Amino acid sequence: MLQSQLEIQLIAIVTAVACALPGVFLVLRRMTLMSDAISHAILPGIVLAFFLTENLSSPLLIVAAAGTGVLTVVFVELLQRTKLVKEDAAIGLTFPALFSIGVILISRFAGNVHLDMDAVLLGELAYAPLNRLETFGYDLGPASLYVMGTILLLNLVFILLFYKELKLATFDASLAATLGFAPTIIHYGLMTLVSVTTVGAFDAVGSILVVALIAGPPATAYLMTDELSRMLILSAVIGCVNAVSGYWLAFLFDVSIAGSIATVTLLVFGLIFMVVPNRGLIAIARRRSRQKWEFAQTMLVIHLFNHEGLPEAEAESEIAHLHEHLRWDPTFATQVVRYALNNRCVLQKETQLTLTQQGRTIAQQALVQ
Amino acid sequence: MENFNILIHFDYTLMIVTIGAALLGAVSGSLGTYAVLRRQSLLGDAISHAALPGIAIAFLLTGSKAPLILVLGAAIAGWLGTLLIMSVVRLTRIKYDSALGIVLSTFFGFGLVLHTLIQRTGNANQAGLDTFLFGQAATILARDILTIGVLGGIAIVITFIFWKELKLLVFDDGFAASLGFPIRALDILLTSLLVIAIVLGLQAVGAVLMSAMLVAPAVAARQWTNKLSVMMLLAACFGALAGVSGTIISSTASRIPTGPTIVLCATVVVGFSIAFASNRGLLWDWLRQQRNRRNLKMTEQPQQGND
């Protein structure tokens, strides 16, 4: 493995984890699309800072962009507070407007200056190691690794320090407000963090795919656990897996790394969505079919129980006529009888069914309920 | 003086582009009404991004760049993305916003992968990614106007045919379900109409800004009325207004892209409506507060005199 390959993967992993951690709270707070809005709306901030500094790697760019990100959040909240616009529409109005200003600024004034729209929107991880951090002539490694590393550290410290507050504000904002935890401050703190993370990550993966890193792993982890701390760890792990496997797939097929990571994110989400115990598609399908048979079996034993010991019992428990009494399809009735026989709820005596003790209990319980 | 000339000598290309933008604005404005009322404003954003792999696959399969084929691919991909969002929301505890975010970004990422594949084959006849992202209103031709008019017209006529059902779905879907209306089928129908509007608009304003074309006219229209029919009509007018004014403004100076200008015009209409709309608007609200305060003072004074 070449050094540049190792560096790209390291950057991808650090970026993925840095995005996944605040992403967990966005997913839980139903604000995932704020990351989409922020990642687009930071464009005018970047452009203006670029006009001032004429340097794409200036730290002022990150500050200006993060400022614009927070401004976006403020705009959305202000629009919502007029009570004339709902939250989703407020987001849908704010970021295209800011983004449009950015695009117009670029095409009107940037002209020949090197500020490529594709680079902003799509990013290119493969070029990330080219921009290196050098001090006193020593090569310290790719600059974006340091940028994303710092952001990751910032996110970790924020979440560890304010874990309790974040948890409370996420799951019960009104209780948090009653107890004096100031959910608004936590909200803006989190949003600042998301802005900074998005700005840092857009350099590597572009503004649209940042959303895949922020929403994908936490949503996948959300399918797997009920515990906030476990969800944080799981999303970080899933983020790493997606990043590394996405990189190697991109290497294999010689395609865009960021796009490949996003594709793997979808595949992993789909896989977990299918197979996760209890909540997955397969589990849901199996539970539904089991419930169908169990319900039919309960119907059968209740029918038998109702007529047990009565004069008409002989006619009512005739296997060949069951489907008429229960208004079932004949083949379905046969299958239900087989299911009930297997579960030892009924016994077959020649052409008739009788209840076992177990079947009787089920019928009694069902009737009491 | 130069700007003035352009306005007077309204040349043919500009006229075509303006008509196209106006039609697009009207179609997306009126269909966007439903998205905004159902609080699905950002669905447009998701569909337009999710359309990218469809365009790439259509190009890879047919090797042609004919608009109709690419549009068909975009529509299928956008539609599949929406179905995925709906089923994730229905079958898991993942909320609407997260499902939207995942589909939007990962479909787009997959499209990017396919795009790099196309680039690598060195095919000169590439499907332009820039055009997809930002649109190219200047490339609207007379036959595109026909496509927009016919498909958009069909979509709007469908909303008229299912007027009662869609109205019920938008305002009280639980009640609609209890009356026996096929909610899920109606939901899919409405979403399919949105997909049509979005795919038509991709060429002119691009994926990133398409969501604004759905949301802004409808939000502006909502401020002026409480009736669905009036809102839809107003949204269509606002959308057309934004399309026309955006196109004309961007034609008066060089290097002002049309799509973003249209979006900014639509945003201005929203700002104006929120500020000055009758009854709901901020100014109206303020005036009412002042009047109430005055009335309160007037009723207070005689009471003080009695004491």
XYZ file of C-alpha atoms in Angstrom, chain B residues 19-214:
196
model
C -41.590 31.307 -22.084
C -39.904 28.087 -20.974
C -38.967 29.533 -17.584
C -42.458 30.908 -17.094
C -44.042 27.535 -17.937
C -41.642 25.726 -15.618
C -42.329 28.189 -12.833
C -46.072 27.757 -13.273
C -45.909 23.936 -13.313
C -43.521 23.593 -10.365
C -45.319 26.327 -8.434
C -48.722 24.703 -8.696
C -47.489 21.163 -7.974
C -45.209 22.455 -5.212
C -48.346 23.647 -3.416
C -49.049 20.060 -2.390
C -45.473 19.433 -1.252
C -45.478 22.543 0.939
C -48.899 21.819 2.451
C -47.857 18.253 3.274
C -44.643 19.530 4.895
C -42.609 17.701 2.308
C -40.910 20.804 0.945
C -37.544 19.104 0.834
C -38.795 16.104 -1.123
C -38.010 18.087 -4.272
C -34.420 18.449 -3.186
C -34.182 14.690 -2.635
C -35.846 13.737 -5.928
C -33.724 16.095 -7.988
C -30.480 14.775 -6.503
C -31.627 11.165 -6.699
C -32.242 11.627 -10.439
C -28.503 11.756 -11.257
C -27.842 7.982 -11.385
C -30.907 7.597 -13.602
C -29.476 10.028 -16.134
C -26.113 8.275 -16.029
C -27.640 4.798 -16.442
C -29.873 5.979 -19.298
C -26.784 7.352 -21.007
C -24.725 4.208 -20.342
C -27.470 1.935 -21.673
C -28.452 3.849 -24.784
C -25.352 5.918 -25.475
C -27.618 8.723 -26.589
C -27.976 12.146 -25.119
C -31.528 12.702 -26.373
C -33.350 14.750 -23.718
C -36.352 12.450 -23.604
C -34.259 9.366 -22.778
C -32.252 11.151 -20.088
C -35.425 12.657 -18.627
C -37.007 9.207 -18.509
C -33.953 7.839 -16.678
C -34.040 10.765 -14.257
C -37.741 10.234 -13.600
C -37.322 6.513 -12.885
C -34.418 7.080 -10.490
C -36.188 9.952 -8.740
C -39.305 7.870 -8.397
C -37.403 4.858 -7.001
C -35.672 7.154 -4.506
C -39.019 8.454 -3.303
C -40.444 4.952 -2.948
C -37.394 4.022 -0.866
C -37.943 7.055 1.367
C -41.605 6.149 1.823
C -40.911 2.526 2.693
C -38.069 3.341 5.085
C -40.363 5.749 6.934
C -43.209 3.224 6.977
C -41.224 0.156 8.009
C -38.609 1.537 10.399
C -38.466 4.122 13.126
C -36.175 6.275 11.023
C -37.839 9.628 10.559
C -38.678 11.336 7.296
C -35.776 13.806 7.394
C -33.105 11.135 7.855
C -34.592 8.925 5.144
C -34.621 11.916 2.812
C -31.017 12.800 3.656
C -29.759 9.270 3.083
C -31.505 8.786 -0.250
C -30.556 12.254 -1.492
C -26.847 11.944 -0.763
C -26.228 8.282 -1.498
C -28.172 8.224 -4.769
C -26.240 11.290 -5.797
C -23.007 9.596 -4.755
C -23.875 6.568 -6.867
C -24.606 8.907 -9.761
C -21.173 10.441 -9.258
C -19.600 6.989 -9.423
C -21.395 6.279 -12.696
C -20.390 9.693 -13.973
C -16.701 8.999 -13.375
C -17.196 5.668 -15.155
C -18.613 7.508 -18.176
C -15.762 10.013 -18.091
C -13.213 7.216 -18.003
C -14.576 5.643 -21.160
C -13.492 8.876 -22.835
C -16.775 9.183 -24.634
C -16.899 12.647 -26.135
C -20.668 12.578 -25.901
C -20.684 12.937 -22.117
C -23.700 13.805 -20.077
C -22.683 17.101 -18.510
C -22.609 17.057 -14.732
C -22.469 20.847 -14.486
C -25.658 21.139 -16.500
C -27.316 18.671 -14.180
C -26.251 20.564 -11.064
C -26.880 24.135 -12.154
C -29.053 23.829 -15.204
C -28.685 25.747 -18.413
C -31.744 27.818 -19.041
C -30.139 29.227 -22.181
C -30.397 25.830 -23.864
C -34.205 25.699 -23.699
C -35.479 25.157 -27.232
C -38.902 25.476 -28.794
C -39.432 21.705 -28.617
C -38.577 21.765 -24.890
C -41.378 24.236 -24.387
C -43.696 21.741 -26.043
C -42.461 18.959 -23.714
C -42.807 21.146 -20.630
C -46.229 22.351 -21.701
C -47.627 18.912 -22.528
C -46.178 16.944 -19.589
C -46.728 19.751 -17.087
C -50.251 20.249 -18.421
C -51.020 16.545 -18.023
C -49.705 16.620 -14.442
C -51.878 19.600 -13.551
C -54.952 18.094 -15.229
C -54.420 14.954 -13.115
C -54.547 17.073 -9.962
C -57.891 18.458 -11.202
C -59.248 14.962 -11.836
C -58.268 13.774 -8.347
C -58.951 17.176 -6.743
C -61.186 15.924 -3.914
C -58.985 12.933 -3.105
C -55.728 14.904 -3.081
C -57.276 17.692 -1.010
C -58.382 15.179 1.584
C -54.952 13.504 1.543
C -53.207 16.829 2.094
C -55.342 18.135 4.934
C -56.506 15.007 6.781
C -55.007 11.756 5.583
C -56.292 9.820 8.589
C -59.852 10.805 7.768
C -59.253 9.962 4.102
C -58.033 6.497 5.106
C -61.066 5.941 7.332
C -63.361 6.812 4.419
C -61.681 4.067 2.419
C -59.572 6.149 0.040
C -56.426 4.290 -1.064
C -53.986 6.538 0.788
C -50.793 4.856 -0.312
C -51.795 4.882 -3.978
C -52.739 8.569 -3.767
C -49.459 9.316 -2.036
C -47.568 7.607 -4.859
C -49.655 9.462 -7.451
C -48.901 12.839 -5.892
C -45.219 12.003 -5.620
C -45.123 10.903 -9.258
C -46.570 14.266 -10.275
C -43.826 15.988 -8.265
C -41.224 13.817 -9.992
C -42.543 15.019 -13.367
C -42.318 18.679 -12.355
C -38.797 18.240 -10.991
C -37.422 16.313 -13.932
C -38.799 18.950 -16.291
C -37.080 21.686 -14.312
C -33.684 19.995 -13.995
C -32.538 21.232 -17.384
C -33.322 24.864 -16.661
C -32.406 25.490 -13.041
C -30.499 22.342 -12.115
C -30.743 19.875 -9.240
C -29.496 22.099 -6.459
C -31.998 24.884 -7.005
C -34.984 22.834 -8.153
C -36.296 22.507 -4.601
C -36.628 26.293 -4.365
C -38.781 26.343 -7.491
C -41.227 23.987 -5.772
